[in-house]
CSV table of N, CA and C in Angstrom, one decimal:
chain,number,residue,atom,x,y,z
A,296,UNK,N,-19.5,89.2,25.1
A,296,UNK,CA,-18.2,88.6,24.7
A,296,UNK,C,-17.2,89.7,24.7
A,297,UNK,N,-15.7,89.0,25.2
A,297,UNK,CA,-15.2,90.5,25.4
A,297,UNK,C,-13.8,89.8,24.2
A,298,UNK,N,-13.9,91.6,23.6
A,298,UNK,CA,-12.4,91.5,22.4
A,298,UNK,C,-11.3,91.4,22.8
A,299,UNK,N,-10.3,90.5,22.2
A,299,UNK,CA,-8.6,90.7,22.8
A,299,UNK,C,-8.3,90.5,21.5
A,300,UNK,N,-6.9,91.3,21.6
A,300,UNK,CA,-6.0,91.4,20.5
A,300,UNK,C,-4.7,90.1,21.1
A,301,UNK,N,-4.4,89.2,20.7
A,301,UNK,CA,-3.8,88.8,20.8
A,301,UNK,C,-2.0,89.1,19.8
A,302,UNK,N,-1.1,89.1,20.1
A,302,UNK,CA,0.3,89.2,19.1
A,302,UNK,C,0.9,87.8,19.4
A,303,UNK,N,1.3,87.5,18.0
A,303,UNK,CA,2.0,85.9,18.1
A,303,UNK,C,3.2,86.2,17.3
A,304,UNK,N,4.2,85.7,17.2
A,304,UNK,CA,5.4,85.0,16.4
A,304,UNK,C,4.5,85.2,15.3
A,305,UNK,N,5.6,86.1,13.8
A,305,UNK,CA,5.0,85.2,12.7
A,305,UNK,C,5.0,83.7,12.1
A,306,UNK,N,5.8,82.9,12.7
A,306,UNK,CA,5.7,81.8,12.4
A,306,UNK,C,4.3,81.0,13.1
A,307,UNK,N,4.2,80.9,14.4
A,307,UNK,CA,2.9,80.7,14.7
A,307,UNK,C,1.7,81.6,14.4
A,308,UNK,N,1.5,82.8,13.9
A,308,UNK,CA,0.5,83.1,13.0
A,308,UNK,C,0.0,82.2,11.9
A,309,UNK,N,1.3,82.4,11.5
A,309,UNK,CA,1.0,81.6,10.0
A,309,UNK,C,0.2,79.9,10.1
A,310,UNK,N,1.0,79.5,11.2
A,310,UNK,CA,0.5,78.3,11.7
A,310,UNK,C,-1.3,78.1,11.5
A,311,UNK,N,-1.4,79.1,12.6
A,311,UNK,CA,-2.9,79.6,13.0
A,311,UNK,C,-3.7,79.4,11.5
A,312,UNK,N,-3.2,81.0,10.7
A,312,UNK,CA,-3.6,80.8,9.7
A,312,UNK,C,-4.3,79.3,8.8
A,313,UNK,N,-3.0,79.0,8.6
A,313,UNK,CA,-3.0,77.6,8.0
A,313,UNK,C,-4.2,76.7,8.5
A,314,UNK,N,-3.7,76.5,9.9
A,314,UNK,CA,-5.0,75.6,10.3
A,314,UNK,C,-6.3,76.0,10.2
A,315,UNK,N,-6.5,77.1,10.6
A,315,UNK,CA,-8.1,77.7,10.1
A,315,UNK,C,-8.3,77.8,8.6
A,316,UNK,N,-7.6,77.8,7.8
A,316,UNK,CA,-8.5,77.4,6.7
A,316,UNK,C,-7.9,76.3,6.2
A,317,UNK,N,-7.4,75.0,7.4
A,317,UNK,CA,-7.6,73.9,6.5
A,317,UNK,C,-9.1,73.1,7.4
A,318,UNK,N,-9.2,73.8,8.2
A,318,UNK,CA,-10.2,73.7,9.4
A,318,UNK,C,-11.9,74.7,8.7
A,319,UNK,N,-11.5,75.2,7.6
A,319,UNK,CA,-12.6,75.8,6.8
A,319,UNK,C,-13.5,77.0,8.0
A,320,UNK,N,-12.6,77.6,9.2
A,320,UNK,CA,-13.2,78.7,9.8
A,320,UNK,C,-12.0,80.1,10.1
A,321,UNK,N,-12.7,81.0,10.2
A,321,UNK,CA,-11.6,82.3,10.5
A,321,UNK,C,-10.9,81.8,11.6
A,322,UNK,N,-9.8,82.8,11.8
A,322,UNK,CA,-9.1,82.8,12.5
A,322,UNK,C,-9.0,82.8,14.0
A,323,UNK,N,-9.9,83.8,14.2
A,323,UNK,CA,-11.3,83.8,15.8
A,323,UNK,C,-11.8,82.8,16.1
A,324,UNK,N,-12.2,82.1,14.7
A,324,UNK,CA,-13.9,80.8,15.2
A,324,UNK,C,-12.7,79.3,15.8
A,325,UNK,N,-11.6,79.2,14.7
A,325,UNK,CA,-10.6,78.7,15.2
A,325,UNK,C,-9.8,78.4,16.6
A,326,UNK,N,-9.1,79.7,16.8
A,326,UNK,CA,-8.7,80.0,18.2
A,326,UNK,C,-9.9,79.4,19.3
A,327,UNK,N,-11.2,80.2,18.9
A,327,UNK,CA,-11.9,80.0,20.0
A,327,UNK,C,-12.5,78.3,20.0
A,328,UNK,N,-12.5,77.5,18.9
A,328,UNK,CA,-12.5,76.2,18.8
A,328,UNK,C,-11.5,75.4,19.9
A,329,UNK,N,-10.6,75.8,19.3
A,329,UNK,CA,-8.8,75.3,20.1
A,329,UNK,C,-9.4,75.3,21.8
A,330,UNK,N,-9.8,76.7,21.9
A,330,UNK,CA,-9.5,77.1,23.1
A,330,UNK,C,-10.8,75.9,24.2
A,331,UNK,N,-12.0,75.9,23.6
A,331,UNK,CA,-13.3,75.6,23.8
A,331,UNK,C,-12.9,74.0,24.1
A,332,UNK,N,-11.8,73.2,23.0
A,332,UNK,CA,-11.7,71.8,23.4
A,332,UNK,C,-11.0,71.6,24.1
A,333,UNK,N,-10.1,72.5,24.6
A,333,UNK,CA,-9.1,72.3,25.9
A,333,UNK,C,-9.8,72.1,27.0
A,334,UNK,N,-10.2,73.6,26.8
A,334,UNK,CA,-10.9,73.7,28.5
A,334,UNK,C,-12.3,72.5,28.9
A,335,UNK,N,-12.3,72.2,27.6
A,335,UNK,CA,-13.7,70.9,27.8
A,335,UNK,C,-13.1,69.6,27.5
A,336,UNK,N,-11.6,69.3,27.7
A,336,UNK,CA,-11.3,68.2,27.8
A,336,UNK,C,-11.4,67.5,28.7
A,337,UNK,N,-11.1,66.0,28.9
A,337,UNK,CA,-11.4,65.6,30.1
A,337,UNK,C,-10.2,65.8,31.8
A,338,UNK,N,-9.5,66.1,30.8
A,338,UNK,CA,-8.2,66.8,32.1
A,338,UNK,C,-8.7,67.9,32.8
A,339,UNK,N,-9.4,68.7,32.3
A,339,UNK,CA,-9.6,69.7,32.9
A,339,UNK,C,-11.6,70.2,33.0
A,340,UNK,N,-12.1,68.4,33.8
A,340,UNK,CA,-13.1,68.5,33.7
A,340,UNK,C,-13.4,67.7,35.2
A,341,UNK,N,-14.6,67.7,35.7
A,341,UNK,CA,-15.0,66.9,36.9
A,341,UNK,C,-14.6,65.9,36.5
A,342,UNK,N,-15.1,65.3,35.6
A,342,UNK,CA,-14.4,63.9,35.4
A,342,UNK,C,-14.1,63.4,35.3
A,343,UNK,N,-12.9,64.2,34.5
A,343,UNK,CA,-11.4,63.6,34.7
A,343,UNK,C,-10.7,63.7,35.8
A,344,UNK,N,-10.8,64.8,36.7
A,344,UNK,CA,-10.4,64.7,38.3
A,344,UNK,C,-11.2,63.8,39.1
A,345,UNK,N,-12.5,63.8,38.4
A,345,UNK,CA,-12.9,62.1,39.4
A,345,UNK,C,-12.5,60.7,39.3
A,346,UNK,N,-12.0,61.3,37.9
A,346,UNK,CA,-11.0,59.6,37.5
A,346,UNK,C,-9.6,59.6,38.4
A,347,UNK,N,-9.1,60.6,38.3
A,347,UNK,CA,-7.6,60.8,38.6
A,347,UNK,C,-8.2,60.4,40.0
A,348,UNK,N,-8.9,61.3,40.9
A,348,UNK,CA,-8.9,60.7,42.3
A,348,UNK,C,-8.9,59.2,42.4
A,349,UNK,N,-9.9,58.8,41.7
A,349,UNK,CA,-10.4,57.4,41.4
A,349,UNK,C,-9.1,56.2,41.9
A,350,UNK,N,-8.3,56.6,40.2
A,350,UNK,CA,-7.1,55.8,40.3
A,350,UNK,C,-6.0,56.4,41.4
A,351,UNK,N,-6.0,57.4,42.0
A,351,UNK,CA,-5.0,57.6,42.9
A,351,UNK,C,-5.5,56.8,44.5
A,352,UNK,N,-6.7,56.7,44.5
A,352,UNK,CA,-7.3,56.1,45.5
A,352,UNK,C,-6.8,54.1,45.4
A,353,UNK,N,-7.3,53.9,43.7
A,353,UNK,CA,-7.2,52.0,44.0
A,353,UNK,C,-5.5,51.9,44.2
A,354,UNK,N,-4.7,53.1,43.7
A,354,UNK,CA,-3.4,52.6,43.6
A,354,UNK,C,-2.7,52.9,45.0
A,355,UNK,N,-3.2,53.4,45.5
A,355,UNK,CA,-3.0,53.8,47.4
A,355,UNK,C,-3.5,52.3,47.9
A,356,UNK,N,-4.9,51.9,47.5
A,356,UNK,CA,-5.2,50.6,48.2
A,356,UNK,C,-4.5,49.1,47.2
A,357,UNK,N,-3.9,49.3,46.9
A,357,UNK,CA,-2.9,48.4,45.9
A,357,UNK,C,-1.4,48.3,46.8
A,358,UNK,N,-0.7,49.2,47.0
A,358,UNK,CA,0.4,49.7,47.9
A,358,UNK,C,0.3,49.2,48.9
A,359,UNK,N,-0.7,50.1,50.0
A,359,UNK,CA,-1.2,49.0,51.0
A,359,UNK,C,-0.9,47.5,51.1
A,360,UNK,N,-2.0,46.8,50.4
A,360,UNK,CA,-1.7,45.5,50.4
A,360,UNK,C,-0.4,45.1,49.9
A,361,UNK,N,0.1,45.6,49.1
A,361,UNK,CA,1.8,44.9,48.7
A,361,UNK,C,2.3,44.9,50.3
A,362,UNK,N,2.1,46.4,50.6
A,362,UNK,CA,3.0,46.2,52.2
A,362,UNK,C,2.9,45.2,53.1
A,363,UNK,N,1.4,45.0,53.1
A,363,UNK,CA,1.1,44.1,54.4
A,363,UNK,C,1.4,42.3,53.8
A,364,UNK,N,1.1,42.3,52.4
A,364,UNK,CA,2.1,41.2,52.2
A,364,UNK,C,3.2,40.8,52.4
A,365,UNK,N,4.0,42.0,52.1
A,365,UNK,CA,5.7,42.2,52.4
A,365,UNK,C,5.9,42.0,53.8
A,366,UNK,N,5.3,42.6,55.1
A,366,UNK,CA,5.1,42.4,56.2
A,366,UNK,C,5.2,41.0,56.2
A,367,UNK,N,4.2,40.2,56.5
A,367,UNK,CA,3.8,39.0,56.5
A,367,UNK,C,4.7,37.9,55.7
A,368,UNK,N,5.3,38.2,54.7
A,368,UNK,CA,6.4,37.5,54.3
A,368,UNK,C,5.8,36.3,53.1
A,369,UNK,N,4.2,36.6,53.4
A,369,UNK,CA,3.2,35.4,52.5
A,369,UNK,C,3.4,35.8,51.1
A,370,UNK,N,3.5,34.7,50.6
A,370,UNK,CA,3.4,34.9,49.1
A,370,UNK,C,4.1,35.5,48.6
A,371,UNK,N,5.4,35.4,48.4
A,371,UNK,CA,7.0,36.0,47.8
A,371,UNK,C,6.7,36.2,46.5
A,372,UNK,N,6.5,35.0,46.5
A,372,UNK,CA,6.7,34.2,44.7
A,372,UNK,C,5.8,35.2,44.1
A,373,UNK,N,4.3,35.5,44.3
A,373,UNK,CA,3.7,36.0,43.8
A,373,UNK,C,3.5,37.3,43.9
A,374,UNK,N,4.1,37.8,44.7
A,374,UNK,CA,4.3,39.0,45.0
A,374,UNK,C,5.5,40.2,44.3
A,375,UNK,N,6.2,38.9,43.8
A,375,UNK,CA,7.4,39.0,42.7
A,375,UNK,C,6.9,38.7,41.3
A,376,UNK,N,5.8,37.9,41.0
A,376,UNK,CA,5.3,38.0,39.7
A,376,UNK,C,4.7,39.4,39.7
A,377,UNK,N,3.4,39.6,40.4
A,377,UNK,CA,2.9,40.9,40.2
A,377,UNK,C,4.0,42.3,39.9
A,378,UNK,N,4.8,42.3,40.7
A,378,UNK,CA,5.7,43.4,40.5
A,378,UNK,C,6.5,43.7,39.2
A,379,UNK,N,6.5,42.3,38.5
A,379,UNK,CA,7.4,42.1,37.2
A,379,UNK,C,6.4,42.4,35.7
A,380,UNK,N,5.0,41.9,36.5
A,380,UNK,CA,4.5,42.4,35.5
A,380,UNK,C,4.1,44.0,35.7
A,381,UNK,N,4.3,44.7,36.8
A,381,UNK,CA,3.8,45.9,36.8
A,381,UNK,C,4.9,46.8,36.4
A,382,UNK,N,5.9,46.3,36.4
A,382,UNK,CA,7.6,47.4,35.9
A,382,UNK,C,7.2,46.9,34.3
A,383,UNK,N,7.1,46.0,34.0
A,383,UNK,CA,7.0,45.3,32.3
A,383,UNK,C,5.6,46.4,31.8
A,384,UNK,N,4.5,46.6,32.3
A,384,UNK,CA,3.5,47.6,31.8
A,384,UNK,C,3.9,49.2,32.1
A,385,UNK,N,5.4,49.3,32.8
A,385,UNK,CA,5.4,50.9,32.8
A,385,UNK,C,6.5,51.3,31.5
A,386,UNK,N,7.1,50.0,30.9
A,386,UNK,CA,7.7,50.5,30.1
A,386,UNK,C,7.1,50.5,28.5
């Protein structure tokens, strides 16, 4: 294991502090907690990047088909529902 001296703001020391003993561990076991759930979150894990691919992939093949609807001129009506409900779910 390798040592680092880290220097913070006293205000985010104190922070630190605080949390680790409302977190009942030193200041180290702390930090290195913090640090351990990040880097093992799902953002920054295979599979959260295989989800992200995932949904970047159905939402490419979603697009798609709106176009070749729009092309084709079929199905207005419903093609204007779906879109109303998909601006109403981004807000």
């Amino acid at each position: 294991m390798k040592v680092t001296t880290v220097r913070l703001p006293d205000d985010l020391a104190e922070a630190v502090e605080e949390a680790a003993d409302a977190s009942e561990r030193s200041q180290s076991e702390y930090i290195r907690f913090v640090l351990r759930n990040h880097f093992d979150s799902e953002p920054n894990t295979d599979a959260g990047a295989d989800r992200v691919a995932e949904l970047e992939t159905r939402l490419a093949s979603l697009e798609s088909r709106f176009e070749a609807l729009d092309r084709t001129g079929a199905s207005d009506e419903r093609i204007d529902a779906w879109r109303s409900v998909a601006e109403s779910d981004d807000r």
